[in-house]
Amino acid sequence: MQHYLFIDRQLLLTADNKVPEMAQPCDGAVIFSLDDGIRCAAANSQGSKELHPVELRASYDLLPLTDYLRAGKAAELLYWNAHHRYCGRCGAELEPRTEISKWCPQCETELWPQLSPAIIVLIHRDDKILLVRSRTFRGNYYGLVAGFVEFGESLEECVRREIKEETQLEVDNIRYFGSQPWPYPQGLMIGFTARYKSGQLRLQDDELAAGGWFNIHNMPLIPKPLSMARKLIDNYIKEMTSDNQ
Ligand SMILES: [Zn+2]
């Protein structure tokens, strides 16, 4: 059985960067699976001489995609267990119920892990796209407009609101692109494209450090391939260059 072991939120891998296998689940392990139904174990670890820690994000470059996705789910389950131990309604200690739910024995409330959905949007204007550098980015790269979905709004309304707040621009032709789990922690990224419609670019100063329209043939440093931002950018470049052939 594959063991997704963590120490200080870092994933432990073997010397040849594989997920360690053990015949039986280790003590305290949470058993989980993805949609393929293969059972894996997640646990916090004290570490061992045979294993070395890597950042979960960096494991994307080292592991097969399925193992990276499993590592993300394992990290989320452990995070959820550590951060949701008591009932938010009555304060009693929660008990595990299923693989993905807990139960309050006092007020009989069932709780499931909560995700924070966030939109991310590539705004295009002919062969240029809008790239921005968030003040929260760790590194000197440019990404896309993004933000958390608020109560009472649809994903499309969130796309329009975030674009308006961060850039003062109006868009149309909003199209769904894809989604991905974003376990850093408890995230779900939902990607869109949108066409520039009107407005003068004016960046929201407290969120964005820089930004502008970039020709797809002359790009600044962009996010790493694991991110939805990069998938959106790569896909747009591919579409534009194949259209022109
Ligand atoms: Zn309760």
PDB file of C-alpha atoms and ligand atoms in Angstrom:
ATOM      1  CA  MET A   1       0.000   0.000   0.000  1.00  0.00           C
ATOM      2  CA  GLN A   2       1.299   3.447  -0.913  1.00  0.00           C
ATOM      3  CA  HIS A   3       2.017   5.615   2.131  1.00  0.00           C
ATOM      4  CA  TYR A   4       1.709   9.378   1.822  1.00  0.00           C
ATOM      5  CA  LEU A   5       3.682  10.488   4.857  1.00  0.00           C
ATOM      6  CA  PHE A   6       4.178  14.089   5.896  1.00  0.00           C
ATOM      7  CA  ILE A   7       6.464  15.932   8.205  1.00  0.00           C
ATOM      8  CA  ASP A   8       5.682  19.652   8.697  1.00  0.00           C
ATOM      9  CA  ARG A   9       3.360  19.508   5.640  1.00  0.00           C
ATOM     10  CA  GLN A  10       6.252  18.213   3.513  1.00  0.00           C
ATOM     11  CA  LEU A  11       5.840  14.912   1.684  1.00  0.00           C
ATOM     12  CA  LEU A  12       8.313  12.113   2.403  1.00  0.00           C
ATOM     13  CA  LEU A  13       9.717  10.257  -0.605  1.00  0.00           C
ATOM     14  CA  THR A  14      12.222   7.447  -1.050  1.00  0.00           C
ATOM     15  CA  ALA A  15      15.784   8.126  -2.235  1.00  0.00           C
ATOM     16  CA  ASP A  16      14.664   7.603  -5.852  1.00  0.00           C
ATOM     17  CA  ASN A  17      11.697   9.985  -5.359  1.00  0.00           C
ATOM     18  CA  LYS A  18       8.949   7.421  -5.101  1.00  0.00           C
ATOM     19  CA  VAL A  19       6.058   7.161  -2.663  1.00  0.00           C
ATOM     20  CA  PRO A  20       7.008   4.544  -0.033  1.00  0.00           C
ATOM     21  CA  GLU A  21       5.101   1.251  -0.028  1.00  0.00           C
ATOM     22  CA  MET A  22       4.272  -0.807   3.067  1.00  0.00           C
ATOM     23  CA  ALA A  23       2.328  -4.041   3.347  1.00  0.00           C
ATOM     24  CA  GLN A  24       0.042  -2.786   6.128  1.00  0.00           C
ATOM     25  CA  PRO A  25      -1.224   0.711   7.017  1.00  0.00           C
ATOM     26  CA  CYS A  26       1.039   2.371   9.580  1.00  0.00           C
ATOM     27  CA  ASP A  27      -0.263   3.446  12.998  1.00  0.00           C
ATOM     28  CA  GLY A  28      -2.690   6.357  12.871  1.00  0.00           C
ATOM     29  CA  ALA A  29      -3.022   6.230   9.085  1.00  0.00           C
ATOM     30  CA  VAL A  30      -6.075   7.614   7.300  1.00  0.00           C
ATOM     31  CA  ILE A  31      -7.104   5.312   4.456  1.00  0.00           C
ATOM     32  CA  PHE A  32      -8.293   7.010   1.287  1.00  0.00           C
ATOM     33  CA  SER A  33      -8.603   6.540  -2.447  1.00  0.00           C
ATOM     34  CA  LEU A  34      -9.138   8.603  -5.584  1.00  0.00           C
ATOM     35  CA  ASP A  35     -11.786   7.655  -8.131  1.00  0.00           C
ATOM     36  CA  ASP A  36      -9.746   4.599  -9.169  1.00  0.00           C
ATOM     37  CA  GLY A  37     -10.605   3.047  -5.776  1.00  0.00           C
ATOM     38  CA  ILE A  38      -6.988   2.051  -5.009  1.00  0.00           C
ATOM     39  CA  ARG A  39      -6.551   2.335  -1.252  1.00  0.00           C
ATOM     40  CA  CYS A  40      -3.673   4.449   0.043  1.00  0.00           C
ATOM     41  CA  ALA A  41      -2.592   5.579   3.488  1.00  0.00           C
ATOM     42  CA  ALA A  42      -1.989   9.128   4.725  1.00  0.00           C
ATOM     43  CA  ALA A  43      -0.209   9.852   7.998  1.00  0.00           C
ATOM     44  CA  ASN A  44       1.940  12.358   9.795  1.00  0.00           C
ATOM     45  CA  SER A  45       5.413  10.983  10.387  1.00  0.00           C
ATOM     46  CA  GLN A  46       8.440  11.524  12.576  1.00  0.00           C
ATOM     47  CA  GLY A  47      10.599  11.018   9.476  1.00  0.00           C
ATOM     48  CA  SER A  48      13.084   8.262   8.759  1.00  0.00           C
ATOM     49  CA  LYS A  49      16.610   7.881   7.415  1.00  0.00           C
ATOM     50  CA  GLU A  50      15.387   6.261   4.183  1.00  0.00           C
ATOM     51  CA  LEU A  51      12.948   9.053   3.334  1.00  0.00           C
ATOM     52  CA  HIS A  52      13.485  12.711   2.478  1.00  0.00           C
ATOM     53  CA  PRO A  53      10.977  15.590   2.608  1.00  0.00           C
ATOM     54  CA  VAL A  54       9.886  17.600  -0.434  1.00  0.00           C
ATOM     55  CA  GLU A  55       7.387  20.440  -0.717  1.00  0.00           C
ATOM     56  CA  LEU A  56       4.041  19.209  -2.004  1.00  0.00           C
ATOM     57  CA  ARG A  57       4.247  21.653  -4.942  1.00  0.00           C
ATOM     58  CA  ALA A  58       7.716  20.369  -5.864  1.00  0.00           C
ATOM     59  CA  SER A  59       6.465  16.770  -5.819  1.00  0.00           C
ATOM     60  CA  TYR A  60       4.543  17.600  -9.028  1.00  0.00           C
ATOM     61  CA  ASP A  61       7.855  17.555 -10.906  1.00  0.00           C
ATOM     62  CA  LEU A  62       8.980  14.286  -9.279  1.00  0.00           C
ATOM     63  CA  LEU A  63       5.912  12.046  -9.201  1.00  0.00           C
ATOM     64  CA  PRO A  64       3.530  10.581 -11.769  1.00  0.00           C
ATOM     65  CA  LEU A  65       0.408  12.806 -11.938  1.00  0.00           C
ATOM     66  CA  THR A  66      -1.814  10.286 -10.102  1.00  0.00           C
ATOM     67  CA  ASP A  67       0.647  10.105  -7.211  1.00  0.00           C
ATOM     68  CA  TYR A  68       0.824  13.914  -7.042  1.00  0.00           C
ATOM     69  CA  LEU A  69      -2.998  14.066  -6.899  1.00  0.00           C
ATOM     70  CA  ARG A  70      -3.054  11.391  -4.191  1.00  0.00           C
ATOM     71  CA  ALA A  71      -0.449  13.317  -2.235  1.00  0.00           C
ATOM     72  CA  GLY A  72      -2.704  16.385  -2.465  1.00  0.00           C
ATOM     73  CA  LYS A  73      -5.714  14.474  -1.166  1.00  0.00           C
ATOM     74  CA  ALA A  74      -3.617  12.930   1.621  1.00  0.00           C
ATOM     75  CA  ALA A  75      -2.354  16.385   2.652  1.00  0.00           C
ATOM     76  CA  GLU A  76      -5.925  17.743   2.681  1.00  0.00           C
ATOM     77  CA  LEU A  77      -7.238  14.869   4.825  1.00  0.00           C
ATOM     78  CA  LEU A  78      -4.458  15.354   7.369  1.00  0.00           C
ATOM     79  CA  TYR A  79      -4.984  19.128   7.370  1.00  0.00           C
ATOM     80  CA  TRP A  80      -8.710  18.636   7.878  1.00  0.00           C
ATOM     81  CA  ASN A  81      -8.152  16.233  10.775  1.00  0.00           C
ATOM     82  CA  ALA A  82      -5.744  18.641  12.443  1.00  0.00           C
ATOM     83  CA  HIS A  83      -7.866  21.775  11.973  1.00  0.00           C
ATOM     84  CA  HIS A  84     -11.415  20.493  12.426  1.00  0.00           C
ATOM     85  CA  ARG A  85     -11.434  18.599  15.687  1.00  0.00           C
ATOM     86  CA  TYR A  86     -14.413  20.181  17.405  1.00  0.00           C
ATOM     87  CA  CYS A  87     -17.993  20.822  16.402  1.00  0.00           C
ATOM     88  CA  GLY A  88     -18.465  24.452  15.294  1.00  0.00           C
ATOM     89  CA  ARG A  89     -22.057  24.348  16.541  1.00  0.00           C
ATOM     90  CA  CYS A  90     -21.769  22.941  20.079  1.00  0.00           C
ATOM     91  CA  GLY A  91     -18.030  22.531  20.702  1.00  0.00           C
ATOM     92  CA  ALA A  92     -18.027  18.763  21.343  1.00  0.00           C
ATOM     93  CA  GLU A  93     -15.156  16.654  20.043  1.00  0.00           C
ATOM     94  CA  LEU A  94     -15.887  15.228  16.586  1.00  0.00           C
ATOM     95  CA  GLU A  95     -15.697  11.539  15.732  1.00  0.00           C
ATOM     96  CA  PRO A  96     -14.729  10.119  12.359  1.00  0.00           C
ATOM     97  CA  ARG A  97     -17.731   8.832  10.424  1.00  0.00           C
ATOM     98  CA  THR A  98     -16.683   7.961   6.864  1.00  0.00           C
ATOM     99  CA  GLU A  99     -13.490   8.482   4.887  1.00  0.00           C
ATOM    100  CA  ILE A 100     -14.598  12.054   4.213  1.00  0.00           C
ATOM    101  CA  SER A 101     -16.947  12.979   7.022  1.00  0.00           C
ATOM    102  CA  LYS A 102     -17.043  13.520  10.771  1.00  0.00           C
ATOM    103  CA  TRP A 103     -19.857  13.337  13.238  1.00  0.00           C
ATOM    104  CA  CYS A 104     -20.717  15.300  16.362  1.00  0.00           C
ATOM    105  CA  PRO A 105     -22.064  12.830  18.942  1.00  0.00           C
ATOM    106  CA  GLN A 106     -23.625  15.641  21.002  1.00  0.00           C
ATOM    107  CA  CYS A 107     -25.705  17.616  18.491  1.00  0.00           C
ATOM    108  CA  GLU A 108     -25.697  14.950  15.752  1.00  0.00           C
ATOM    109  CA  THR A 109     -24.289  17.228  13.083  1.00  0.00           C
ATOM    110  CA  GLU A 110     -22.390  15.587  10.217  1.00  0.00           C
ATOM    111  CA  LEU A 111     -19.504  17.583   8.780  1.00  0.00           C
ATOM    112  CA  TRP A 112     -17.665  17.289   5.485  1.00  0.00           C
ATOM    113  CA  PRO A 113     -14.405  18.919   4.460  1.00  0.00           C
ATOM    114  CA  GLN A 114     -14.931  22.411   3.121  1.00  0.00           C
ATOM    115  CA  LEU A 115     -13.253  23.737   0.023  1.00  0.00           C
ATOM    116  CA  SER A 116     -12.658  27.329  -0.972  1.00  0.00           C
ATOM    117  CA  PRO A 117     -13.473  27.649  -4.673  1.00  0.00           C
ATOM    118  CA  ALA A 118     -11.474  30.286  -6.510  1.00  0.00           C
ATOM    119  CA  ILE A 119     -11.711  31.427 -10.111  1.00  0.00           C
ATOM    120  CA  ILE A 120      -8.686  32.151 -12.282  1.00  0.00           C
ATOM    121  CA  VAL A 121      -9.126  33.819 -15.648  1.00  0.00           C
ATOM    122  CA  LEU A 122      -7.060  34.391 -18.745  1.00  0.00           C
ATOM    123  CA  ILE A 123      -8.176  37.683 -20.366  1.00  0.00           C
ATOM    124  CA  HIS A 124      -7.257  37.846 -24.036  1.00  0.00           C
ATOM    125  CA  ARG A 125      -7.161  40.724 -26.460  1.00  0.00           C
ATOM    126  CA  ASP A 126      -6.141  39.474 -29.915  1.00  0.00           C
ATOM    127  CA  ASP A 127      -2.624  38.020 -29.514  1.00  0.00           C
ATOM    128  CA  LYS A 128      -2.090  39.654 -26.147  1.00  0.00           C
ATOM    129  CA  ILE A 129      -3.051  38.381 -22.718  1.00  0.00           C
ATOM    130  CA  LEU A 130      -3.288  40.166 -19.400  1.00  0.00           C
ATOM    131  CA  LEU A 131      -0.649  39.049 -16.916  1.00  0.00           C
ATOM    132  CA  VAL A 132      -0.423  40.363 -13.382  1.00  0.00           C
ATOM    133  CA  ARG A 133       1.905  39.964 -10.466  1.00  0.00           C
ATOM    134  CA  SER A 134       0.087  39.518  -7.192  1.00  0.00           C
ATOM    135  CA  ARG A 135       1.659  40.914  -4.045  1.00  0.00           C
ATOM    136  CA  THR A 136       1.227  37.417  -2.566  1.00  0.00           C
ATOM    137  CA  PHE A 137       3.344  35.654  -5.259  1.00  0.00           C
ATOM    138  CA  ARG A 138       6.544  34.107  -3.955  1.00  0.00           C
ATOM    139  CA  GLY A 139       8.818  34.836  -6.884  1.00  0.00           C
ATOM    140  CA  ASN A 140       9.191  37.250  -9.749  1.00  0.00           C
ATOM    141  CA  TYR A 141       6.718  35.692 -12.150  1.00  0.00           C
ATOM    142  CA  TYR A 142       3.452  36.940 -13.670  1.00  0.00           C
ATOM    143  CA  GLY A 143       0.147  35.099 -13.384  1.00  0.00           C
ATOM    144  CA  LEU A 144      -3.533  35.638 -14.040  1.00  0.00           C
ATOM    145  CA  VAL A 145      -6.366  37.460 -12.320  1.00  0.00           C
ATOM    146  CA  ALA A 146      -7.798  35.197  -9.626  1.00  0.00           C
ATOM    147  CA  GLY A 147      -9.941  35.364  -6.530  1.00  0.00           C
ATOM    148  CA  PHE A 148     -12.222  33.530  -4.161  1.00  0.00           C
ATOM    149  CA  VAL A 149     -15.885  32.985  -4.905  1.00  0.00           C
ATOM    150  CA  GLU A 150     -18.149  34.886  -2.503  1.00  0.00           C
ATOM    151  CA  PHE A 151     -21.525  33.930  -1.037  1.00  0.00           C
ATOM    152  CA  GLY A 152     -24.388  34.448  -3.437  1.00  0.00           C
ATOM    153  CA  GLU A 153     -22.498  34.740  -6.696  1.00  0.00           C
ATOM    154  CA  SER A 154     -22.096  32.417  -9.656  1.00  0.00           C
ATOM    155  CA  LEU A 155     -18.658  31.536 -11.007  1.00  0.00           C
ATOM    156  CA  GLU A 156     -19.247  33.818 -14.005  1.00  0.00           C
ATOM    157  CA  GLU A 157     -20.244  36.702 -11.722  1.00  0.00           C
ATOM    158  CA  CYS A 158     -17.108  36.063  -9.678  1.00  0.00           C
ATOM    159  CA  VAL A 159     -15.006  36.242 -12.876  1.00  0.00           C
ATOM    160  CA  ARG A 160     -16.532  39.624 -13.806  1.00  0.00           C
ATOM    161  CA  ARG A 161     -16.239  41.005 -10.263  1.00  0.00           C
ATOM    162  CA  GLU A 162     -12.601  39.965  -9.769  1.00  0.00           C
ATOM    163  CA  ILE A 163     -11.601  41.374 -13.164  1.00  0.00           C
ATOM    164  CA  LYS A 164     -13.410  44.640 -12.439  1.00  0.00           C
ATOM    165  CA  GLU A 165     -11.923  44.947  -8.929  1.00  0.00           C
ATOM    166  CA  GLU A 166      -8.365  44.096  -9.924  1.00  0.00           C
ATOM    167  CA  THR A 167      -8.126  45.751 -13.358  1.00  0.00           C
ATOM    168  CA  GLN A 168     -11.186  47.990 -13.972  1.00  0.00           C
ATOM    169  CA  LEU A 169     -11.744  46.111 -17.264  1.00  0.00           C
ATOM    170  CA  GLU A 170     -14.986  44.713 -18.701  1.00  0.00           C
ATOM    171  CA  VAL A 171     -15.016  41.350 -20.455  1.00  0.00           C
ATOM    172  CA  ASP A 172     -17.392  39.203 -22.463  1.00  0.00           C
ATOM    173  CA  ASN A 173     -17.341  35.694 -23.935  1.00  0.00           C
ATOM    174  CA  ILE A 174     -16.522  34.053 -20.574  1.00  0.00           C
ATOM    175  CA  ARG A 175     -15.732  30.364 -21.196  1.00  0.00           C
ATOM    176  CA  TYR A 176     -15.108  27.538 -18.751  1.00  0.00           C
ATOM    177  CA  PHE A 177     -11.684  25.951 -19.237  1.00  0.00           C
ATOM    178  CA  GLY A 178     -11.203  23.366 -16.483  1.00  0.00           C
ATOM    179  CA  SER A 179     -10.640  22.868 -12.787  1.00  0.00           C
ATOM    180  CA  GLN A 180      -8.124  21.334 -10.458  1.00  0.00           C
ATOM    181  CA  PRO A 181      -7.732  20.575  -6.764  1.00  0.00           C
ATOM    182  CA  TRP A 182      -5.450  23.117  -5.120  1.00  0.00           C
ATOM    183  CA  PRO A 183      -4.434  21.620  -1.773  1.00  0.00           C
ATOM    184  CA  TYR A 184      -2.501  24.645  -0.394  1.00  0.00           C
ATOM    185  CA  PRO A 185      -4.774  24.124   1.583  1.00  0.00           C
ATOM    186  CA  GLN A 186      -8.448  23.428   0.867  1.00  0.00           C
ATOM    187  CA  GLY A 187      -8.612  25.063  -2.536  1.00  0.00           C
ATOM    188  CA  LEU A 188     -10.373  24.310  -5.786  1.00  0.00           C
ATOM    189  CA  MET A 189      -9.233  26.322  -8.798  1.00  0.00           C
ATOM    190  CA  ILE A 190     -11.742  26.868 -11.592  1.00  0.00           C
ATOM    191  CA  GLY A 191     -10.227  28.213 -14.789  1.00  0.00           C
ATOM    192  CA  PHE A 192     -11.903  30.484 -17.357  1.00  0.00           C
ATOM    193  CA  THR A 193     -11.020  32.494 -20.405  1.00  0.00           C
ATOM    194  CA  ALA A 194     -12.630  35.872 -21.124  1.00  0.00           C
ATOM    195  CA  ARG A 195     -12.378  38.346 -23.991  1.00  0.00           C
ATOM    196  CA  TYR A 196     -11.482  41.958 -23.341  1.00  0.00           C
ATOM    197  CA  LYS A 197     -14.464  44.164 -24.044  1.00  0.00           C
ATOM    198  CA  SER A 198     -13.756  47.663 -22.749  1.00  0.00           C
ATOM    199  CA  GLY A 199     -12.014  49.793 -20.168  1.00  0.00           C
ATOM    200  CA  GLN A 200      -8.618  51.234 -19.380  1.00  0.00           C
ATOM    201  CA  LEU A 201      -6.295  48.969 -17.414  1.00  0.00           C
ATOM    202  CA  ARG A 202      -5.918  50.248 -13.849  1.00  0.00           C
ATOM    203  CA  LEU A 203      -4.440  47.791 -11.353  1.00  0.00           C
ATOM    204  CA  GLN A 204      -5.749  47.378  -7.831  1.00  0.00           C
ATOM    205  CA  ASP A 205      -2.768  48.651  -5.909  1.00  0.00           C
ATOM    206  CA  ASP A 206      -3.157  46.690  -2.678  1.00  0.00           C
ATOM    207  CA  GLU A 207      -3.412  43.309  -4.470  1.00  0.00           C
ATOM    208  CA  LEU A 208      -1.264  43.660  -7.596  1.00  0.00           C
ATOM    209  CA  ALA A 209       2.352  44.775  -7.780  1.00  0.00           C
ATOM    210  CA  ALA A 210       2.538  44.904 -11.584  1.00  0.00           C
ATOM    211  CA  GLY A 211       0.678  43.871 -14.703  1.00  0.00           C
ATOM    212  CA  GLY A 212      -0.005  44.551 -18.351  1.00  0.00           C
ATOM    213  CA  TRP A 213      -0.817  43.165 -21.787  1.00  0.00           C
ATOM    214  CA  PHE A 214       1.804  40.749 -23.040  1.00  0.00           C
ATOM    215  CA  ASN A 215       2.229  39.495 -26.569  1.00  0.00           C
ATOM    216  CA  ILE A 216       2.124  35.704 -26.506  1.00  0.00           C
ATOM    217  CA  HIS A 217       5.452  35.584 -28.381  1.00  0.00           C
ATOM    218  CA  ASN A 218       7.184  37.745 -25.796  1.00  0.00           C
ATOM    219  CA  MET A 219       6.252  36.562 -22.327  1.00  0.00           C
ATOM    220  CA  PRO A 220       7.738  37.314 -18.924  1.00  0.00           C
ATOM    221  CA  LEU A 221       8.401  34.574 -16.395  1.00  0.00           C
ATOM    222  CA  ILE A 222       5.123  32.642 -15.936  1.00  0.00           C
ATOM    223  CA  PRO A 223       3.933  30.141 -13.291  1.00  0.00           C
ATOM    224  CA  LYS A 224       5.116  26.536 -13.145  1.00  0.00           C
ATOM    225  CA  PRO A 225       3.329  23.796 -15.114  1.00  0.00           C
ATOM    226  CA  LEU A 226       1.390  22.440 -12.130  1.00  0.00           C
ATOM    227  CA  SER A 227      -0.785  25.539 -11.910  1.00  0.00           C
ATOM    228  CA  MET A 228      -4.083  26.257 -13.623  1.00  0.00           C
ATOM    229  CA  ALA A 229      -2.633  29.641 -14.654  1.00  0.00           C
ATOM    230  CA  ARG A 230       0.102  27.937 -16.658  1.00  0.00           C
ATOM    231  CA  LYS A 231      -2.335  25.476 -18.237  1.00  0.00           C
ATOM    232  CA  LEU A 232      -4.531  28.401 -19.365  1.00  0.00           C
ATOM    233  CA  ILE A 233      -1.548  30.339 -20.732  1.00  0.00           C
ATOM    234  CA  ASP A 234      -0.049  27.306 -22.522  1.00  0.00           C
ATOM    235  CA  ASN A 235      -3.412  26.435 -24.035  1.00  0.00           C
ATOM    236  CA  TYR A 236      -3.983  29.979 -25.314  1.00  0.00           C
ATOM    237  CA  ILE A 237      -0.529  30.145 -26.879  1.00  0.00           C
ATOM    238  CA  LYS A 238      -1.123  26.760 -28.528  1.00  0.00           C
ATOM    239  CA  GLU A 239      -4.492  27.864 -29.921  1.00  0.00           C
ATOM    240  CA  MET A 240      -3.120  31.149 -31.264  1.00  0.00           C
ATOM    241  CA  THR A 241      -0.050  29.615 -32.859  1.00  0.00           C
ATOM    242  CA  SER A 242      -1.971  26.734 -34.455  1.00  0.00           C
ATOM    243  CA  ASP A 243      -4.585  29.212 -35.826  1.00  0.00           C
ATOM    244  CA  ASN A 244      -1.839  31.133 -37.583  1.00  0.00           C
ATOM    245  CA  GLN A 245      -0.265  28.166 -39.326  1.00  0.00           C
TER     246      GLN A 245
HETATM  247 ZN    ZN B   1     -22.107  19.464  17.894  1.00  0.00          ZN
END
